[in-house]
CSV table of C-alpha atoms and ligand atoms in Angstrom, one decimal:
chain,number,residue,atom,x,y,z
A,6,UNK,CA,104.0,124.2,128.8
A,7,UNK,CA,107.7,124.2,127.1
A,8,UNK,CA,107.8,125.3,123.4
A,9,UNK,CA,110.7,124.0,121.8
A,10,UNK,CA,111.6,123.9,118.0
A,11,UNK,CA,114.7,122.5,117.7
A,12,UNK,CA,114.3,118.5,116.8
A,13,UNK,CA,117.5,117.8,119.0
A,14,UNK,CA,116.7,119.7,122.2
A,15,UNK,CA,113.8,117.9,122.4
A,16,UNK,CA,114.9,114.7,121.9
A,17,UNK,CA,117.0,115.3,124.5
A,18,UNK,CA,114.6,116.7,127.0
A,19,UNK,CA,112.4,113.3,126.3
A,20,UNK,CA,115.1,111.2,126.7
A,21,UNK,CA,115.7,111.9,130.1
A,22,UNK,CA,112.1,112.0,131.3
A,23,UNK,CA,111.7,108.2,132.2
A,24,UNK,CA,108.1,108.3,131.4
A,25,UNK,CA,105.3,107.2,129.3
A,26,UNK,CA,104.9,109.7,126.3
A,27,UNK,CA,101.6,110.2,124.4
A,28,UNK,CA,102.6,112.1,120.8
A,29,UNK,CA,99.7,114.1,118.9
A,30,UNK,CA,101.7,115.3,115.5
A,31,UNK,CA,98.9,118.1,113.9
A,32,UNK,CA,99.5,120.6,111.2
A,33,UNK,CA,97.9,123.2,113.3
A,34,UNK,CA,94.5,125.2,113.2
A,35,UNK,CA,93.8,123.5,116.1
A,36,UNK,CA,90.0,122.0,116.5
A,37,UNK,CA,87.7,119.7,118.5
A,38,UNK,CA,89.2,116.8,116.9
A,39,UNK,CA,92.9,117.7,117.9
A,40,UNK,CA,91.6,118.3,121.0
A,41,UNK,CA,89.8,114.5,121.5
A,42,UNK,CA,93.2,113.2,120.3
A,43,UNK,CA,94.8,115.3,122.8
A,44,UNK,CA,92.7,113.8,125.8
A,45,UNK,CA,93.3,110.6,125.0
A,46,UNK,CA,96.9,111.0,124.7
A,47,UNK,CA,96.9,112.9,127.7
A,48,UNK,CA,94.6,110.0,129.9
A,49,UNK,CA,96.6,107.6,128.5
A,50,UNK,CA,100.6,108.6,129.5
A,51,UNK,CA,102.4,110.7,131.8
A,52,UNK,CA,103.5,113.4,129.1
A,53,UNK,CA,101.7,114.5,126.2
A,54,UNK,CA,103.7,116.0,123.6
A,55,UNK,CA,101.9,118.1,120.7
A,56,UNK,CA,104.0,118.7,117.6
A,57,UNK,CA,102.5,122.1,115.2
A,58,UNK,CA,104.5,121.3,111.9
A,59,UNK,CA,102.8,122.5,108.2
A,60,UNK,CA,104.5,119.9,106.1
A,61,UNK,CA,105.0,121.1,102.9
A,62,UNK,CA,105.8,118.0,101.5
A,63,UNK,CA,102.6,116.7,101.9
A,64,UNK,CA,100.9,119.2,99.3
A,65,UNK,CA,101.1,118.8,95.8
A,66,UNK,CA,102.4,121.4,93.3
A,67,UNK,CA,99.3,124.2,93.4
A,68,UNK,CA,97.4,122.6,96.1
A,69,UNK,CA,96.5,124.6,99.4
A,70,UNK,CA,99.5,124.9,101.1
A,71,UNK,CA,99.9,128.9,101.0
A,72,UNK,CA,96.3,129.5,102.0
A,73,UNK,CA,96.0,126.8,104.5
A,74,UNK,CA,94.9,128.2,107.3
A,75,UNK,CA,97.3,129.4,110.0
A,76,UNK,CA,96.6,130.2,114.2
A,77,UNK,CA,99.7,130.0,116.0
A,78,UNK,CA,98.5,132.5,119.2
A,79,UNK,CA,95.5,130.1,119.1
A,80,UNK,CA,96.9,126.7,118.5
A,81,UNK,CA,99.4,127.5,121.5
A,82,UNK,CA,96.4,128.9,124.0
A,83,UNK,CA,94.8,125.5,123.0
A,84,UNK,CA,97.6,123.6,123.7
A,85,UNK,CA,98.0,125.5,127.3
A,86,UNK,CA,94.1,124.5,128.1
A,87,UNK,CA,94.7,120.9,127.5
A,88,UNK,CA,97.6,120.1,129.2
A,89,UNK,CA,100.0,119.8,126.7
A,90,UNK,CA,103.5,119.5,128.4
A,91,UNK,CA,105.9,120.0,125.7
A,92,UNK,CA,104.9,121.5,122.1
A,93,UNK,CA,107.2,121.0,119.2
A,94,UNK,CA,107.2,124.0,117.1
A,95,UNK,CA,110.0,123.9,114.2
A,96,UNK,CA,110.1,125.7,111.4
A,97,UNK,CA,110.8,124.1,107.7
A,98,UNK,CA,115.1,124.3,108.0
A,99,UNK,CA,114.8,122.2,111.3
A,100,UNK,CA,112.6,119.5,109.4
A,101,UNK,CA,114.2,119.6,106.1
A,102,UNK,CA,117.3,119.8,105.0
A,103,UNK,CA,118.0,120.1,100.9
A,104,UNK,CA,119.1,116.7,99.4
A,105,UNK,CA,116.9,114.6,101.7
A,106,UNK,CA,116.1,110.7,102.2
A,107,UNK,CA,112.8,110.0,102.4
A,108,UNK,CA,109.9,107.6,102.5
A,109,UNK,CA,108.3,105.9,100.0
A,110,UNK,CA,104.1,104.8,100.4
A,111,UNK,CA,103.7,101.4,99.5
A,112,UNK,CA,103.3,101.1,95.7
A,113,UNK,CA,99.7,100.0,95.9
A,114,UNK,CA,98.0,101.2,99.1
A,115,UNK,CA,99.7,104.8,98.7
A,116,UNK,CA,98.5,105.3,95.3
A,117,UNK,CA,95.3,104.4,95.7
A,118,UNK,CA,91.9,106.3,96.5
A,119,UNK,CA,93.5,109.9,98.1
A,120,UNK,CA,97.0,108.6,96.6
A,121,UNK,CA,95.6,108.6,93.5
A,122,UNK,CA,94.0,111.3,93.2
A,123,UNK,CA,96.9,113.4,95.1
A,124,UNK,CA,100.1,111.2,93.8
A,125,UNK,CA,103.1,111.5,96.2
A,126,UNK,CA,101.1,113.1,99.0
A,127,UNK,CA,101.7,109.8,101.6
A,128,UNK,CA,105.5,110.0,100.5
A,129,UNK,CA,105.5,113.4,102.3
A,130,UNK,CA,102.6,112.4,104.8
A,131,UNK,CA,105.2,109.0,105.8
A,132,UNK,CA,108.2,111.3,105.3
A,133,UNK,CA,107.3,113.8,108.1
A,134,UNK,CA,105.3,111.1,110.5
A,135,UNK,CA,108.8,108.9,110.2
A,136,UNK,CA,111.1,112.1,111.1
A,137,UNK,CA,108.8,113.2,114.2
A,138,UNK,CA,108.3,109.9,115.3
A,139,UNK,CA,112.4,109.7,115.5
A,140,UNK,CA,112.1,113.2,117.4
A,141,UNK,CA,109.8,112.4,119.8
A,142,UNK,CA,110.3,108.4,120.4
A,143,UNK,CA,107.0,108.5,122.2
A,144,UNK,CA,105.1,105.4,123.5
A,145,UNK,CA,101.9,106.3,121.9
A,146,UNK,CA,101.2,108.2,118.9
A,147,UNK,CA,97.8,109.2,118.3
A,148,UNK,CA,95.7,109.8,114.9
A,149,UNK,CA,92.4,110.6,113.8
A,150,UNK,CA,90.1,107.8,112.0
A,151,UNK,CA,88.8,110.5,109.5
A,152,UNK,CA,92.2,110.6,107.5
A,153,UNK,CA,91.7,106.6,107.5
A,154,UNK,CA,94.5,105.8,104.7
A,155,UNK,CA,97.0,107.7,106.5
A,156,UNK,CA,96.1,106.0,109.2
A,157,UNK,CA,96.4,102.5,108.0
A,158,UNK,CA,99.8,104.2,106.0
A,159,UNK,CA,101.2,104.9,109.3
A,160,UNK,CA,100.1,101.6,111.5
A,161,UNK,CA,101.8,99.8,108.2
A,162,UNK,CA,105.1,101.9,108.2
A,163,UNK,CA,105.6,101.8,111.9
A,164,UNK,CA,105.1,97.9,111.3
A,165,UNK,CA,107.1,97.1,108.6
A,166,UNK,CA,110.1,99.3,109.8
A,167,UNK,CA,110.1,97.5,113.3
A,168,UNK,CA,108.9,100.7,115.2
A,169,UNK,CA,108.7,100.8,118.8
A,170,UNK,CA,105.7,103.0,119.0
A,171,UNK,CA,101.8,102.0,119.5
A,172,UNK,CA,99.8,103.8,116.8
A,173,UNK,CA,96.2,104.6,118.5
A,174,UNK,CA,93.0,105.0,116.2
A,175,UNK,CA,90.9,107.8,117.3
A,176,UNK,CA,87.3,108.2,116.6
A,177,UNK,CA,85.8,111.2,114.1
A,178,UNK,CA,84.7,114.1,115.7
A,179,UNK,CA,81.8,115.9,114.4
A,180,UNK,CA,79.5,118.6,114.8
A,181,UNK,CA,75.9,118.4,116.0
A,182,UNK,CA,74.6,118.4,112.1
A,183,UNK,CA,77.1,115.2,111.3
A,184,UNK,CA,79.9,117.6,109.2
A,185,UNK,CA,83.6,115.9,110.2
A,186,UNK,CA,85.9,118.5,111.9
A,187,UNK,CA,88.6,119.1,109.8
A,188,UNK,CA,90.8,122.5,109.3
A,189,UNK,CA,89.7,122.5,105.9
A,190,UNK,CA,86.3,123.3,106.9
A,191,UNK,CA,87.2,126.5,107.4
A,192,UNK,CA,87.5,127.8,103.8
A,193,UNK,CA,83.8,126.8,103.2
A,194,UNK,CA,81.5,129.6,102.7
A,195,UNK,CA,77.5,129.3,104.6
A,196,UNK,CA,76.3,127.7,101.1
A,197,UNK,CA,79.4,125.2,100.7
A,198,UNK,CA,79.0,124.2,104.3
A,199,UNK,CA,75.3,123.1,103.7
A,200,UNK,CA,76.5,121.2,100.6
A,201,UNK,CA,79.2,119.3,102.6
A,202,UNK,CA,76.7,118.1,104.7
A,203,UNK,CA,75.7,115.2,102.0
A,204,UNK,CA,78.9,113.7,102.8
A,205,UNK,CA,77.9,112.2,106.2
A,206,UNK,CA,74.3,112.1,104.5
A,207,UNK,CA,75.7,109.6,102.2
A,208,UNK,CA,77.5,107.3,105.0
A,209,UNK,CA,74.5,107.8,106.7
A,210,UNK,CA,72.9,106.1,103.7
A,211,UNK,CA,75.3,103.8,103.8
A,212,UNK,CA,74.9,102.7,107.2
A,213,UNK,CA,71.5,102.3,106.9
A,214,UNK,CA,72.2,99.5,103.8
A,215,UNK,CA,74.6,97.9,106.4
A,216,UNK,CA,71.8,97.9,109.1
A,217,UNK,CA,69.3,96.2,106.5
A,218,UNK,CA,72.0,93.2,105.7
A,219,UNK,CA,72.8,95.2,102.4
A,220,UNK,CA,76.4,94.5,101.9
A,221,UNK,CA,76.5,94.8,98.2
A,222,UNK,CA,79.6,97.3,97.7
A,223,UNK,CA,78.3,98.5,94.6
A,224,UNK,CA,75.1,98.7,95.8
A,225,UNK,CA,76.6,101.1,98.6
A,226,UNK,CA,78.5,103.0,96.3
A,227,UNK,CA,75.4,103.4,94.1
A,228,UNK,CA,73.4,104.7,97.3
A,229,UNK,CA,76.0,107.1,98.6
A,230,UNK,CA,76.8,108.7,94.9
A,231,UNK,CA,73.5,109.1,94.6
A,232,UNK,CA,73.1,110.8,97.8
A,233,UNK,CA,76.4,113.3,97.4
A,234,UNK,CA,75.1,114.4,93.6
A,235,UNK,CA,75.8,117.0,92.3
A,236,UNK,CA,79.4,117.5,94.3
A,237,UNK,CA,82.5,116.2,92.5
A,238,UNK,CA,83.0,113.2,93.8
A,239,UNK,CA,87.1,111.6,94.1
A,240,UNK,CA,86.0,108.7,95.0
A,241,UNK,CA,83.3,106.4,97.0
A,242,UNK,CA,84.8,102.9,98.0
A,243,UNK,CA,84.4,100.5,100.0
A,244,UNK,CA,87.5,98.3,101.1
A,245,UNK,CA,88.7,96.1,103.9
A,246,UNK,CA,91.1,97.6,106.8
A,247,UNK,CA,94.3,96.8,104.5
A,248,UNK,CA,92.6,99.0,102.0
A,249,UNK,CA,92.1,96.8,99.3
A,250,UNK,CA,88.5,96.7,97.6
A,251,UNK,CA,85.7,94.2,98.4
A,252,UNK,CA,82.8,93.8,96.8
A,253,UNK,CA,81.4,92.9,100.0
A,254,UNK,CA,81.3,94.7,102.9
A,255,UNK,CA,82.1,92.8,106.1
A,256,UNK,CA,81.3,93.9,110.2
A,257,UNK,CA,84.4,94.0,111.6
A,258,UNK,CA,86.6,94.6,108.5
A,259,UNK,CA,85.2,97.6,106.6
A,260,UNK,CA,86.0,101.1,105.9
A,261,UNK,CA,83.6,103.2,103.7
A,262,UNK,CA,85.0,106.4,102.7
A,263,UNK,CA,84.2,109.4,100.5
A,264,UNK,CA,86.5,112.4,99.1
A,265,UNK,CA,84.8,115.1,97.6
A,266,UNK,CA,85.2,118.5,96.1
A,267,UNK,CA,83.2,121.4,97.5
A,268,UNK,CA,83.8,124.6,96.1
A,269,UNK,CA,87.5,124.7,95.9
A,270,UNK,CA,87.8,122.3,99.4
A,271,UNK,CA,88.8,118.6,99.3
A,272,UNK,CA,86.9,117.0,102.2
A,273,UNK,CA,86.3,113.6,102.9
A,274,UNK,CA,84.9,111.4,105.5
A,275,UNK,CA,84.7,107.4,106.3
A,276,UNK,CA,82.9,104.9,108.4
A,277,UNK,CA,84.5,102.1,110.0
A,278,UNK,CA,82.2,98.5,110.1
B,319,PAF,O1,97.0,114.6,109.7
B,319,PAF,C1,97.8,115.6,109.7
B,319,PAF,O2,97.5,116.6,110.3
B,319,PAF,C2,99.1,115.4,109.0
B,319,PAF,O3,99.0,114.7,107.8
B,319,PAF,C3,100.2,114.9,109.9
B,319,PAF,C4,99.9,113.4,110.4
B,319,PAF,C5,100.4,115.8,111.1
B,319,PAF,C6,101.5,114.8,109.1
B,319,PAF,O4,101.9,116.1,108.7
């Protein structure tokens, strides 16, 4: 495996590989999620390239960013196991320099749901995806269907700015008891754990609605608020896959997510109709 963290070196090793290039951009702490994105990127075309990148301009002023949980020797034994080929490590001054262009969410889908309640974090999320994308110019870039809104963000982005790259959904990972992997789950304590657990309790809930013909959003959101009391709740919502709200749901065209507090820990979790 070749480390490399300087953005230009790398884009000139890719440029002269003449192959198929499967691009897996993580923020590092490294888990079974990462690692299903990384197989399918790696099935999928001839090189996989991993990127390890804490973006600080994705995190608000006094959110988690100093405390967020950091395993290089790991990440980069992980990265060995699966096959990554090339791993883009760069530090902050190879990313950023100081008076920087950037790029803006879309005024309504960004600011809405985990835009709202974090404003400006899909300028940074867009921001960084936009710069590694340039870096890496791979074929395929893969991205996990539990951050839904920065997924549709990102398939919107590459869209509107005439991108050449295929954005690739990937299914949640989760553990045996239902909890979506995330790297946040590992600030929960044994008693905060159990308490996340009503999150895929209450999209269990709602799936059940679904599977009795009850489509009702409000009815949904009444179930699955019900269901995740007492944890601060951000939001429960049901919209369609360009993330506007129905009061409806629909097979085929429906994402119903959650964001919750527990303890200190933002988590949150969605199924896709
Ligand atoms: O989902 C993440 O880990 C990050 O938001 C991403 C896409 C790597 C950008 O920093």
């Amino acid at each position: 495996m070749k480390i490399i963290s300087s953005p230009l070196e790398l884009k000139n090793y890719l440029k002269n590989q003449n192959a198929s290039i499967g691009f897996v951009p993580t923020m590092g702490a490294l888990h079974e999620g990462h690692i299903s994105l990384m197989k399918r990127a790696k099935e999928e075309n001839d090189i996989l390239v991993v990127s390890i990148f804490l973006n600080p301009t994705q995190f608000l002023k006094g959110e988690d960013l100093d405390k967020y949980p950091k395993k290089d020797e790991a990440d980069k034994r992980i990265c060995e196991l699966f096959g990554v080929d090339v791993l883009f490590f760069p530090q902050v001054s190879d990313i950023y320099g100081s008076d920087e262009a950037s790029v803006l969410a879309p005024k309504v889908r960004g600011f809405v749901l985990e835009g709202e309640s974090r404003p400006g974090h899909f300028n940074g999320v867009l921001t960084v995806v936009m710069k590694l994308l340039n870096i890496v110019n791979p074929t395929r870039a893969y991205f996990g269907k539990k951050d839904a809104q920065q997924l549709n963000l990102i398939s919107l982005m590459t869209k509107q700015f005439f991108m050449d790259v295929e954005i690739v959904p990937v299914d949640t990972v989760r553990e045996k008891d239902g909890l979506a992997l995330s790297s946040r789950n590992a600030y929960l304590s044994k008693q905060e754990r159990a308490e996340a657990l009503k999150i895929a309790a209450s999209l269990r809930a709602a799936s059940a609605l679904v599977s009795r013909g009850i489509l009702d959003a409000d009815e949904i959101i009444k179930v699955m608020r019900e269901t995740l009391a007492p944890l601060e709740i951000f939001y429960v919502e049901v919209v369609n896959r360009d993330f506007e709200k129905i009061s409806v749901a629909q097979i085929g065209n429906t994402v119903i997510l959650a964001e919750v507090k527990v303890g200190t820990t933002r988590l949150l979790d969605n199924i896709w109709l």
